[in-house]
Coordinates of C-alpha atoms in Angstrom, one line a residue:
Chain A
M9 CA 0.0 0.2 0.2
S10 CA 2.9 2.3 0.1
K11 CA 3.2 2.1 -3.7
T12 CA 2.3 5.2 -5.6
L13 CA 0.3 4.3 -8.7
V14 CA 0.6 6.5 -11.9
F15 CA -2.1 6.6 -14.5
G16 CA -4.0 8.6 -17.2
H17 CA -7.5 9.2 -18.0
K18 CA -10.3 6.7 -18.6
N19 CA -10.8 5.9 -22.4
P20 CA -6.9 5.8 -22.8
D21 CA -5.2 6.8 -25.8
T22 CA -1.3 6.8 -26.5
D23 CA 0.0 9.9 -24.5
T24 CA -2.2 8.8 -21.6
V25 CA -0.7 5.2 -21.4
T26 CA 2.6 6.1 -22.5
S27 CA 3.0 9.2 -20.1
A28 CA 2.2 6.7 -17.2
I29 CA 4.9 4.3 -18.0
V30 CA 7.3 7.1 -18.7
Y31 CA 6.6 9.0 -15.6
A32 CA 6.5 6.0 -13.3
Y33 CA 10.1 5.1 -14.7
L34 CA 11.3 8.6 -14.0
K35 CA 10.1 8.5 -10.4
Q36 CA 11.6 5.1 -9.8
Q37 CA 14.9 6.5 -10.9
L38 CA 14.3 9.3 -8.4
G39 CA 13.7 6.6 -5.5
V40 CA 9.8 6.6 -5.6
E41 CA 7.8 3.2 -5.5
A42 CA 5.8 4.1 -8.4
E43 CA 3.8 1.6 -10.9
A44 CA 2.1 2.6 -13.9
V45 CA -1.4 1.5 -14.3
R46 CA -4.4 2.0 -16.8
L47 CA -8.0 2.6 -16.5
G48 CA -9.2 1.2 -19.7
D49 CA -8.4 -0.8 -22.8
L50 CA -6.0 0.1 -25.1
N51 CA -6.6 1.2 -28.5
N52 CA -4.8 -0.4 -31.6
E53 CA -2.4 2.6 -31.8
T54 CA -1.1 2.4 -28.5
K55 CA -0.5 -1.6 -28.9
F56 CA 1.5 -0.8 -31.9
A57 CA 3.6 1.9 -29.8
L58 CA 4.0 -0.6 -26.9
E59 CA 5.2 -3.7 -29.2
K60 CA 7.3 -1.5 -31.0
F61 CA 9.4 -0.5 -27.9
D62 CA 8.8 -3.6 -26.1
F63 CA 6.7 -2.9 -23.3
E64 CA 4.2 -4.8 -21.7
A65 CA 0.5 -3.1 -21.2
P66 CA 0.2 -1.6 -17.6
R67 CA -1.9 -3.5 -15.2
F68 CA -5.7 -2.6 -15.4
I69 CA -7.5 -1.2 -12.5
S70 CA -11.0 -0.6 -12.0
T71 CA -10.8 1.9 -8.9
V72 CA -8.0 3.1 -6.8
V73 CA -9.6 2.2 -3.6
G74 CA -7.7 -0.6 -2.0
E75 CA -4.9 -0.1 -4.6
A76 CA -3.2 2.7 -3.4
K77 CA -2.9 5.9 -0.9
Q78 CA -1.0 7.9 -3.3
V79 CA -1.4 8.8 -7.1
I80 CA 0.1 10.4 -9.7
L81 CA -2.3 11.6 -12.6
V82 CA -0.9 12.1 -16.0
D83 CA -2.6 13.7 -19.2
H84 CA -5.7 14.7 -17.1
N85 CA -6.8 16.4 -13.8
E86 CA -10.6 16.6 -14.1
F87 CA -12.0 14.0 -11.6
Q88 CA -14.7 12.7 -14.1
Q89 CA -12.0 11.4 -16.3
S90 CA -10.0 9.9 -13.6
A91 CA -10.4 6.6 -11.6
D92 CA -13.1 5.6 -9.6
G93 CA -12.6 6.7 -5.8
I94 CA -10.0 9.4 -6.8
E95 CA -11.4 11.5 -4.0
E96 CA -10.3 8.8 -1.5
V97 CA -6.6 9.0 -2.1
Q98 CA -4.1 11.7 -2.0
I99 CA -3.2 13.2 -5.4
T100 CA 0.8 14.0 -4.9
E101 CA 1.5 14.9 -8.5
V102 CA -0.3 16.1 -11.7
I103 CA 1.4 16.4 -15.2
D104 CA -0.9 17.6 -17.7
H105 CA -1.8 19.6 -21.0
H106 CA -5.3 20.2 -20.3
R107 CA -7.4 23.0 -18.9
V108 CA -7.8 22.9 -15.1
A109 CA -11.2 21.9 -13.7
N110 CA -13.3 19.9 -11.4
F111 CA -10.0 19.1 -9.5
Q112 CA -9.3 19.4 -5.9
T113 CA -6.9 18.7 -3.1
A114 CA -6.7 19.1 0.8
D115 CA -3.0 19.5 0.6
P116 CA -0.7 21.1 -1.5
L117 CA 1.0 19.2 -4.4
Y118 CA 3.3 19.0 -7.4
F119 CA 1.1 20.2 -10.2
R120 CA 2.5 20.9 -13.6
A121 CA 0.5 21.7 -16.4
E122 CA 1.6 23.5 -19.5
P123 CA -0.3 24.6 -22.6
V124 CA 1.7 22.2 -25.2
G125 CA 0.3 19.6 -27.4
C126 CA 1.4 16.6 -25.5
T127 CA 2.1 15.6 -22.0
A128 CA 5.5 13.7 -23.2
T129 CA 6.7 17.4 -24.0
I130 CA 6.6 18.2 -20.3
L131 CA 8.1 15.0 -19.3
N132 CA 10.9 15.5 -21.4
K133 CA 11.9 18.7 -19.4
L134 CA 11.2 16.7 -16.2
F135 CA 13.9 14.2 -17.3
K136 CA 16.4 17.3 -17.9
E137 CA 15.4 19.0 -14.7
N138 CA 16.2 16.1 -12.5
N139 CA 19.2 15.1 -14.4
V140 CA 17.7 11.5 -15.3
E141 CA 18.9 10.3 -18.8
I142 CA 16.2 8.9 -21.1
P143 CA 16.9 5.3 -22.3
A144 CA 16.1 4.8 -26.2
N145 CA 12.9 2.6 -25.4
I146 CA 11.5 5.3 -23.0
A147 CA 12.3 7.9 -25.7
G148 CA 10.3 5.9 -28.3
L149 CA 7.0 5.9 -26.2
M150 CA 7.3 9.8 -25.5
L151 CA 7.8 10.2 -29.3
S152 CA 4.9 7.9 -29.9
A153 CA 2.8 10.5 -27.6
I154 CA 3.8 13.2 -29.3
V155 CA 3.3 11.9 -32.8
S156 CA -0.4 10.7 -31.5
D157 CA -1.4 14.0 -29.9
T158 CA -0.2 16.2 -32.8
L159 CA -1.0 14.1 -35.6
L160 CA 2.9 14.1 -36.9
F161 CA 3.0 17.8 -35.7
K162 CA 0.1 18.7 -38.1
S163 CA -2.4 19.4 -35.6
P164 CA -3.1 23.1 -34.5
T165 CA -2.5 22.0 -31.1
C166 CA 1.2 21.6 -31.7
T167 CA 3.6 24.0 -30.2
E168 CA 7.5 24.7 -31.4
Q169 CA 8.3 23.0 -28.1
D170 CA 6.6 19.4 -29.3
I171 CA 8.4 19.5 -32.5
K172 CA 11.7 20.3 -30.7
A173 CA 11.0 17.3 -27.9
G174 CA 9.9 15.1 -30.8
E175 CA 13.5 15.9 -32.7
E176 CA 15.2 15.0 -29.4
L177 CA 13.6 11.8 -28.6
A178 CA 13.3 10.6 -32.1
A179 CA 17.6 10.6 -32.2
I180 CA 17.4 9.1 -28.7
A181 CA 15.1 6.4 -29.9
G182 CA 16.8 5.7 -33.2
V183 CA 13.8 6.1 -35.0
D184 CA 12.8 7.9 -38.5
V185 CA 9.8 10.2 -37.2
A186 CA 8.1 10.4 -40.5
E187 CA 8.2 6.6 -41.2
Y188 CA 7.7 5.0 -37.7
G189 CA 5.1 8.0 -37.0
L190 CA 2.9 7.2 -40.0
A191 CA 3.1 3.6 -39.6
M192 CA 1.8 4.0 -35.7
L193 CA -1.1 6.6 -37.0
K194 CA -1.9 4.0 -39.5
A195 CA -2.2 1.1 -37.0
G196 CA -4.5 3.3 -35.1
A197 CA -6.5 4.4 -38.1
D198 CA -7.0 0.5 -39.2
L199 CA -10.8 0.4 -38.6
S200 CA -11.0 -3.0 -40.2
D201 CA -12.1 -4.7 -36.9
K202 CA -14.4 -2.2 -35.8
S203 CA -18.3 -2.1 -36.3
L204 CA -20.2 1.0 -36.9
E205 CA -21.3 1.3 -33.4
D206 CA -17.5 0.8 -32.2
L207 CA -16.7 3.6 -34.3
L208 CA -19.5 6.1 -33.0
S209 CA -18.4 5.5 -29.4
L210 CA -14.8 5.3 -29.8
D211 CA -14.1 9.1 -29.4
A212 CA -17.5 10.6 -29.1
K213 CA -18.1 13.7 -26.5
G214 CA -21.1 15.5 -25.7
F215 CA -21.3 19.3 -26.0
D216 CA -24.1 21.9 -25.3
F217 CA -24.2 24.6 -28.3
G218 CA -26.5 27.3 -27.1
A219 CA -29.7 25.4 -26.8
Y220 CA -28.9 22.6 -29.1
K221 CA -27.6 19.2 -27.4
A222 CA -25.1 17.6 -29.7
V223 CA -22.4 14.9 -29.7
V224 CA -19.2 15.3 -32.0
A225 CA -17.2 12.0 -32.2
Q226 CA -14.0 11.6 -34.7
V227 CA -12.2 8.7 -36.0
N228 CA -8.9 8.6 -37.8
A229 CA -8.8 6.8 -40.9
V230 CA -6.2 6.3 -43.8
D231 CA -8.9 5.6 -46.3
I232 CA -12.2 7.6 -45.6
E233 CA -14.3 5.3 -47.4
D234 CA -13.5 2.4 -44.9
V235 CA -15.9 4.5 -42.8
L236 CA -18.1 6.5 -45.4
G237 CA -18.5 3.4 -47.6
R238 CA -21.4 2.3 -45.5
Q239 CA -22.7 6.0 -45.4
A240 CA -26.6 4.9 -45.8
E241 CA -25.8 2.5 -42.6
L242 CA -24.0 5.1 -40.8
E243 CA -26.6 7.5 -41.3
A244 CA -29.5 5.2 -39.9
L245 CA -27.3 4.7 -36.9
L246 CA -26.6 8.5 -36.4
A247 CA -30.4 8.9 -36.6
K248 CA -31.4 6.4 -34.3
N249 CA -28.9 8.0 -31.6
V250 CA -30.1 11.3 -32.3
A251 CA -33.8 9.8 -31.7
D252 CA -32.6 7.8 -28.8
N253 CA -30.7 10.7 -26.9
G254 CA -32.8 13.7 -27.8
L255 CA -29.9 15.4 -29.8
D256 CA -30.3 18.1 -32.0
L257 CA -27.1 17.1 -34.0
F258 CA -24.9 14.4 -34.1
F259 CA -21.5 15.5 -35.9
F260 CA -19.6 12.6 -37.0
V261 CA -15.9 13.4 -38.2
V262 CA -13.8 11.1 -40.3
T263 CA -10.2 12.5 -40.5
D264 CA -8.1 11.8 -43.4
I265 CA -4.6 11.1 -41.7
L266 CA -2.9 11.3 -44.9
N267 CA -4.0 14.3 -46.4
N268 CA -4.9 16.3 -43.0
D269 CA -8.5 16.8 -44.1
S270 CA -12.0 15.8 -42.6
T271 CA -15.4 14.9 -43.7
A272 CA -18.5 15.0 -41.8
V273 CA -21.5 13.2 -41.5
A274 CA -24.4 15.5 -39.7
V275 CA -27.9 14.3 -38.5
G276 CA -30.3 16.0 -36.7
Q277 CA -32.6 19.2 -37.0
V278 CA -29.4 21.7 -37.0
A279 CA -27.3 19.3 -39.5
E280 CA -27.6 22.2 -42.1
K281 CA -27.1 24.9 -40.0
A282 CA -23.8 22.9 -38.5
A283 CA -22.7 22.8 -42.0
A284 CA -23.1 26.3 -42.8
S285 CA -21.2 27.3 -39.6
F286 CA -17.9 26.2 -41.7
G287 CA -19.2 27.6 -44.7
A288 CA -20.3 24.7 -46.3
T289 CA -23.4 22.7 -47.2
I290 CA -24.3 19.1 -47.3
V291 CA -23.5 17.6 -50.8
D292 CA -24.3 13.8 -51.1
G293 CA -24.8 13.5 -47.2
R294 CA -21.4 14.7 -46.5
I295 CA -19.7 18.0 -45.2
S296 CA -16.3 18.6 -46.4
L297 CA -13.8 20.1 -43.9
S298 CA -10.6 21.0 -45.8
G299 CA -7.6 21.3 -43.4
V300 CA -9.6 20.3 -40.1
V301 CA -7.9 18.0 -38.0
S302 CA -8.5 19.0 -34.3
R303 CA -11.8 18.9 -32.7
K304 CA -10.9 20.8 -29.9
K305 CA -9.4 23.9 -32.2
Q306 CA -11.2 23.3 -35.3
I307 CA -14.5 21.9 -34.9
V308 CA -15.9 22.9 -31.3
P309 CA -15.2 26.3 -31.6
V310 CA -16.8 26.9 -34.9
L311 CA -19.9 24.8 -33.9
T312 CA -20.0 27.0 -30.6
E313 CA -20.2 30.3 -32.8
G314 CA -22.3 28.7 -35.5
L315 CA -25.1 27.4 -33.4
K316 CA -25.2 30.2 -30.6
Chain B
M1 CA -5.4 46.3 -22.3
S2 CA -2.7 43.9 -23.8
K3 CA -1.0 44.0 -20.6
T4 CA -0.8 40.9 -18.3
L5 CA -1.2 41.6 -14.7
V6 CA 0.5 39.4 -12.0
F7 CA -0.8 39.5 -8.8
G8 CA -1.1 37.3 -5.3
H9 CA -3.9 36.8 -3.1
K10 CA -6.2 39.3 -1.2
N11 CA -5.0 40.4 2.2
P12 CA -1.6 40.4 0.7
D13 CA 1.4 38.9 2.6
T14 CA 5.2 39.5 1.9
D15 CA 5.4 36.4 -0.6
T16 CA 2.1 37.2 -2.3
V17 CA 3.5 40.8 -2.9
T18 CA 7.2 40.3 -3.6
S19 CA 6.2 37.1 -6.3
A20 CA 4.1 39.5 -7.9
I21 CA 7.0 42.3 -8.4
V22 CA 9.6 39.2 -9.2
Y23 CA 7.5 37.3 -11.6
A24 CA 6.3 40.3 -13.4
Y25 CA 10.2 41.4 -13.6
L26 CA 11.1 37.8 -15.0
K27 CA 8.2 37.9 -17.7
Q28 CA 9.3 41.5 -18.7
Q29 CA 12.8 39.9 -19.5
L30 CA 11.0 37.2 -21.5
G31 CA 9.1 39.6 -23.6
V32 CA 5.9 39.8 -22.1
E33 CA 4.2 43.4 -21.0
A34 CA 3.5 42.3 -17.1
E35 CA 2.6 44.7 -14.4
A36 CA 2.7 43.6 -11.0
V37 CA -0.6 44.9 -8.6
R38 CA -1.9 44.2 -5.4
L39 CA -5.1 43.5 -4.1
G40 CA -4.9 45.1 -0.7
D41 CA -2.8 47.0 1.8
L42 CA 0.6 46.2 2.8
N43 CA 1.6 44.9 5.9
N44 CA 4.5 46.2 8.3
E45 CA 6.7 43.2 7.2
T46 CA 6.3 43.8 3.8
K47 CA 6.8 47.4 3.8
F48 CA 9.8 46.9 5.8
A49 CA 11.0 44.4 2.8
L50 CA 10.4 46.8 -0.1
E51 CA 12.2 49.7 1.7
K52 CA 14.9 47.5 2.5
F53 CA 15.5 46.5 -1.3
D54 CA 14.3 49.9 -2.6
F55 CA 11.1 49.0 -4.3
E56 CA 7.9 51.1 -4.7
A57 CA 4.7 49.1 -3.3
P58 CA 2.6 47.9 -6.6
R59 CA -0.4 49.5 -7.8
F60 CA -3.6 48.6 -6.0
I61 CA -6.8 47.3 -7.9
S62 CA -9.9 46.5 -6.5
T63 CA -11.2 44.4 -9.6
V64 CA -9.6 42.7 -12.7
V65 CA -12.6 43.8 -14.8
G66 CA -11.4 46.7 -17.2
E67 CA -7.9 46.3 -16.3
A68 CA -6.8 43.4 -18.2
K69 CA -7.8 40.3 -20.3
Q70 CA -5.0 38.2 -19.3
V71 CA -3.7 37.8 -15.6
I72 CA -1.0 35.7 -13.9
L73 CA -1.7 34.4 -10.7
V74 CA 1.0 33.8 -7.9
D75 CA 0.9 32.4 -4.3
H76 CA -2.7 31.5 -4.8
N77 CA -5.3 29.7 -7.1
E78 CA -8.6 29.7 -5.2
F79 CA -10.8 32.2 -6.8
Q80 CA -12.3 33.3 -3.3
Q81 CA -8.8 34.4 -2.5
S82 CA -8.3 36.4 -5.9
A83 CA -9.4 39.2 -7.5
D84 CA -12.9 40.4 -8.2
G85 CA -14.0 39.6 -11.5
I86 CA -11.4 36.7 -12.0
E87 CA -14.0 34.6 -13.9
E88 CA -14.1 37.2 -16.5
V89 CA -10.6 37.1 -17.7
Q90 CA -7.9 34.6 -19.0
I91 CA -5.7 33.3 -16.6
T92 CA -2.5 32.5 -18.6
E93 CA -0.5 31.1 -15.7
V94 CA -0.3 29.9 -11.7
I95 CA 2.9 29.9 -9.8
D96 CA 1.6 28.5 -6.6
H97 CA 2.6 26.2 -3.3
H98 CA -1.0 25.8 -1.9
R99 CA -3.4 23.3 -2.3
V100 CA -5.4 23.3 -5.5
A101 CA -9.3 23.9 -5.3
N102 CA -12.1 26.2 -6.2
F103 CA -10.0 27.0 -9.7
Q104 CA -11.1 26.4 -13.0
T105 CA -10.2 27.8 -17.0
A106 CA -11.6 27.4 -20.1
D107 CA -8.3 26.6 -21.7
P108 CA -4.8 24.9 -21.2
L109 CA -2.5 27.1 -19.1
Y110 CA 0.9 26.9 -17.5
F111 CA 0.1 25.9 -13.7
R112 CA 3.0 25.4 -11.7
A113 CA 2.3 24.6 -8.2
E114 CA 4.9 22.6 -6.0
P115 CA 4.7 21.5 -2.5
V116 CA 7.5 23.9 -1.0
G117 CA 7.5 26.4 1.5
C118 CA 7.3 29.5 -0.7
T119 CA 6.4 30.7 -3.9
A120 CA 9.7 32.3 -4.1
T121 CA 11.5 28.9 -4.1
I122 CA 9.7 28.2 -7.5
L123 CA 10.7 31.2 -9.1
N124 CA 14.2 30.9 -8.4
K125 CA 14.0 27.8 -10.4
L126 CA 11.9 29.8 -13.1
F127 CA 14.8 32.0 -13.4
K128 CA 17.3 29.2 -13.9
E129 CA 15.1 27.3 -16.5
N130 CA 14.6 30.5 -18.4
N131 CA 18.3 31.4 -18.1
V132 CA 17.4 34.9 -16.8
E133 CA 19.9 36.4 -14.2
I134 CA 18.6 37.3 -10.6
P135 CA 19.5 41.2 -9.6
A136 CA 20.5 41.7 -6.3
N137 CA 17.4 43.7 -4.9
I138 CA 15.2 41.1 -6.6
A139 CA 17.0 38.2 -4.8
G140 CA 16.5 40.3 -1.6
L141 CA 12.8 40.3 -2.0
M142 CA 12.8 36.5 -2.9
L143 CA 14.7 36.0 0.0
S144 CA 12.2 38.0 2.3
A145 CA 9.4 36.0 1.0
I146 CA 11.1 32.8 1.9
V147 CA 12.1 34.2 5.5
S148 CA 8.3 35.3 5.9
D149 CA 6.7 32.2 4.6
T150 CA 9.2 29.7 6.7
L151 CA 9.2 31.9 9.6
L152 CA 13.2 31.7 9.3
F153 CA 13.1 28.3 8.1
K154 CA 11.5 26.9 11.3
S155 CA 8.3 26.2 9.9
P156 CA 7.2 22.6 9.0
T157 CA 6.4 24.0 5.6
C158 CA 9.8 24.7 5.0
T159 CA 11.5 22.2 2.6
E160 CA 15.4 21.4 1.7
Q161 CA 14.4 23.5 -1.5
D162 CA 13.5 26.7 0.6
I163 CA 16.7 26.6 2.5
K164 CA 18.9 26.1 -0.3
A165 CA 17.1 28.7 -2.4
G166 CA 17.3 31.1 0.6
E167 CA 21.3 30.4 1.0
E168 CA 21.7 31.1 -2.8
L169 CA 19.3 34.4 -2.8
A170 CA 21.0 35.8 0.5
A171 CA 24.5 35.3 -1.4
I172 CA 23.3 37.3 -4.3
A173 CA 21.4 39.8 -2.2
G174 CA 24.4 40.3 0.0
V175 CA 22.6 40.0 3.3
D176 CA 22.9 38.2 6.7
V177 CA 20.2 36.0 6.7
A178 CA 19.6 35.4 10.5
E179 CA 20.0 39.1 11.0
Y180 CA 18.1 40.6 8.4
G181 CA 15.1 37.9 8.7
L182 CA 14.6 38.4 12.5
A183 CA 14.3 42.4 12.0
M184 CA 11.9 41.6 9.0
L185 CA 10.0 39.4 11.2
K186 CA 10.1 41.4 14.1
A187 CA 8.6 44.7 12.1
G188 CA 5.8 42.3 11.0
A189 CA 5.0 41.2 14.6
D190 CA 4.9 44.6 15.8
L191 CA 1.1 45.0 16.6
S192 CA 1.3 48.0 18.5
D193 CA -0.1 50.2 15.7
K194 CA -3.0 47.9 14.9
S195 CA -6.7 47.8 16.1
L196 CA -8.3 44.5 16.5
E197 CA -10.3 45.1 13.2
D198 CA -6.8 45.7 11.4
L199 CA -5.7 42.2 12.8
L200 CA -8.8 40.2 11.7
S201 CA -8.2 41.4 8.2
L202 CA -4.3 41.6 7.9
D203 CA -3.7 37.8 6.9
A204 CA -7.5 36.4 6.5
K205 CA -8.1 33.7 3.9
G206 CA -11.6 32.2 3.2
F207 CA -12.3 28.5 2.9
D208 CA -15.1 26.1 2.0
F209 CA -14.6 23.2 4.2
G210 CA -17.3 20.6 3.1
A211 CA -20.4 22.4 3.4
Y212 CA -19.1 25.2 5.8
K213 CA -18.0 28.4 4.8
A214 CA -15.3 29.6 7.0
V215 CA -12.1 32.4 7.5
V216 CA -9.0 31.3 8.6
A217 CA -7.0 34.2 9.9
Q218 CA -3.4 34.4 11.2
V219 CA -1.2 36.8 12.9
N220 CA 2.4 36.6 13.9
A221 CA 3.3 38.2 17.5
V222 CA 6.2 38.4 19.8
D223 CA 4.0 38.2 22.7
I224 CA 0.5 36.6 22.1
E225 CA -1.2 38.7 24.9
D226 CA -0.5 41.9 22.9
V227 CA -3.6 40.1 20.9
L228 CA -5.5 37.9 23.3
G229 CA -5.2 40.3 26.2
R230 CA -8.1 42.0 24.6
Q231 CA -10.0 38.4 24.2
A232 CA -13.7 39.7 25.0
E233 CA -13.4 42.3 22.4
L234 CA -12.0 40.1 19.9
E235 CA -14.7 37.4 20.3
A236 CA -17.4 40.2 19.7
L237 CA -15.6 41.1 16.9
L238 CA -15.4 37.5 15.2
A239 CA -19.1 37.1 16.2
K240 CA -20.1 40.2 14.2
N241 CA -17.8 39.0 11.2
V242 CA -19.6 35.5 11.2
A243 CA -23.0 37.1 11.4
D244 CA -22.2 39.9 8.6
N245 CA -20.7 37.3 6.3
G246 CA -22.7 34.4 6.8
L247 CA -20.0 32.3 8.0
D248 CA -19.9 28.8 10.0
L249 CA -16.5 29.7 11.5
F250 CA -14.1 32.3 12.0
F251 CA -10.9 30.7 12.8
F252 CA -8.5 33.5 14.4
V253 CA -4.7 32.1 15.1
V254 CA -2.2 34.0 16.9
T255 CA 1.3 32.4 16.1
D256 CA 4.0 33.1 18.9
I257 CA 7.1 33.5 16.3
L258 CA 9.9 33.1 19.4
N259 CA 8.3 29.7 20.7
N260 CA 6.7 28.8 17.6
D261 CA 3.6 27.6 18.9
S262 CA 0.1 29.3 18.2
T263 CA -3.4 29.8 19.9
A264 CA -6.6 29.9 18.3
V265 CA -9.9 31.6 18.9
A266 CA -12.9 30.1 17.3
V267 CA -16.6 31.5 16.7
G268 CA -19.4 30.1 14.8
Q269 CA -21.7 27.2 14.7
V270 CA -18.8 24.7 14.2
A271 CA -16.1 26.4 16.7
E272 CA -16.3 23.3 18.9
K273 CA -15.9 20.8 16.0
A274 CA -13.1 22.9 14.7
A275 CA -11.3 22.5 18.2
A276 CA -12.1 18.9 18.0
S277 CA -10.6 18.3 14.9
F278 CA -7.4 19.0 16.5
G279 CA -8.3 16.7 19.5
A280 CA -8.4 19.9 21.4
T281 CA -11.5 21.5 23.4
I282 CA -12.1 25.5 24.0
V283 CA -10.5 26.3 27.4
D284 CA -11.3 30.0 28.6
G285 CA -12.3 30.5 25.0
R286 CA -8.9 29.7 23.5
I287 CA -7.7 26.7 21.7
S288 CA -4.0 25.9 22.3
L289 CA -2.0 24.3 19.3
S290 CA 1.2 23.4 20.4
G291 CA 3.9 23.4 17.7
V292 CA 1.6 24.7 15.1
V293 CA 2.6 27.8 13.0
S294 CA 1.7 26.8 9.6
R295 CA -1.7 27.5 8.4
K296 CA -1.1 25.6 5.2
K297 CA 0.2 22.5 6.9
Q298 CA -1.0 22.3 10.1
I299 CA -4.3 23.9 9.9
V300 CA -6.2 24.0 6.8
P301 CA -5.7 20.1 6.3
V302 CA -7.0 19.3 9.6
L303 CA -9.9 21.6 9.4
T304 CA -10.6 20.0 5.8
E305 CA -10.7 16.6 7.2
G306 CA -12.3 17.3 10.5
L307 CA -15.4 19.4 8.9
K308 CA -15.8 17.5 5.8

């Protein structure tokens, strides 16, 4: 029970899983008995990265209660995204790159959040500040996180610091960023084993746009026709979801990771209005979103403005 | 309106005022148009430090609305301790050494909190991380903050990092820590020109303990009877404050800076419960807190637990 658990958010992605492994490693080097754990199943992209650099998946936990008295959060801080029972344990550290909200402690802690594209970019600084060398396989994990969160440095969330950290880590890991990064993104964008129902829930988030209740879901694809080839079936599924959940809009975005464009399928009473928010119209049931890859920076703000 | 304001908490103390001045200086060196401001009157200790190192008091503001669109918080993060209108502006950075609570942003930010004794100890790192040299008078302010917050390195909040930073800064400032530090603390503990009303507001902070609304105030004294000699008058004043502000607790702590003990006077519907949190009872209207000098480490966590 004296062990400190290190974990990222629920519905784990590559940054969350690798940052838990990487920061647990750094804390161990500094004499802390730390163990990386995960709060959910690994996606295909993360599995690819762990295999490439020869790491096992962290142990799964469903709650922190009974597991540890002290925990470290990486890649998140909001309690509703964290482990069940998080209010029952002491959070000694947070390393994150998101907004701060729905977070509270009784005691002072080490809280390090920076407005960069990826948690691994902050971890890269922490190795330096603590004078701990980064092994090649750990650098590989950190590089994977940066590639994933920035879509190979192409997302508008990517900062100069992320690019610089990515270059440093690629050199330590001894991999070609463009080649490895694309292979990893493609592994994550391999949708062949996913049903349309899976795709809808893989990365769906609810939003209130003015008076309208909406869901914006996003999937990455190498070939968008892998998903949009089943458009009639997809639209029926979205319409059912809209009806079942009383939505005004289901905005389903398929992002082409090779060309850095997106195509959306919108269903609901404000679907046309949603398209118009981007200065677009619905053509053959599709909305073309040229140059759009980031839900956080390029989709949600536009819908917030267009549907207010 | 493009200026970024830097400020600490209401009822400013030495760490809060000097850290605003010091961090505004660092940000200016990094090309940011930053201005240090304050949210309240200076205490005698802070005036002593500013005079010693030849600084003017920062400009007073009563609200951030109309003053700036972007702000940086030092030495606090809880909104109820911050400027009026804080929800209306963008918080771009927080540099702090307290618990995190009642804080929220819409966007990612730079949030750097560390469990050390003083904000200045973190600022000392930030100068190094940004390769900016610390001028002698700035080092003097930072040293003053460390001496104040750690009661000359005697508080349980004091860490090895604070001691090391204090030594470095004393060397840069060219002052004898023990001699200057004691003179500064005594200037702050000179309560002869203060009314009880002054003492109540000198270093009072609001807290929500579970469902209870509380204020925890602390004053340093060389002789605690300077304050507690007027106990009946003090209790009446606390009761009025509780009634006027709808509080459940006013917890007023007098700290003996020579013997490193405290005595509290508590008023409000949960006063007995507050005493019981420390395993104590109210005797002759006083709660004896042996060995307690730190509100942050020895008082707030105990009340958080006891009143939850």
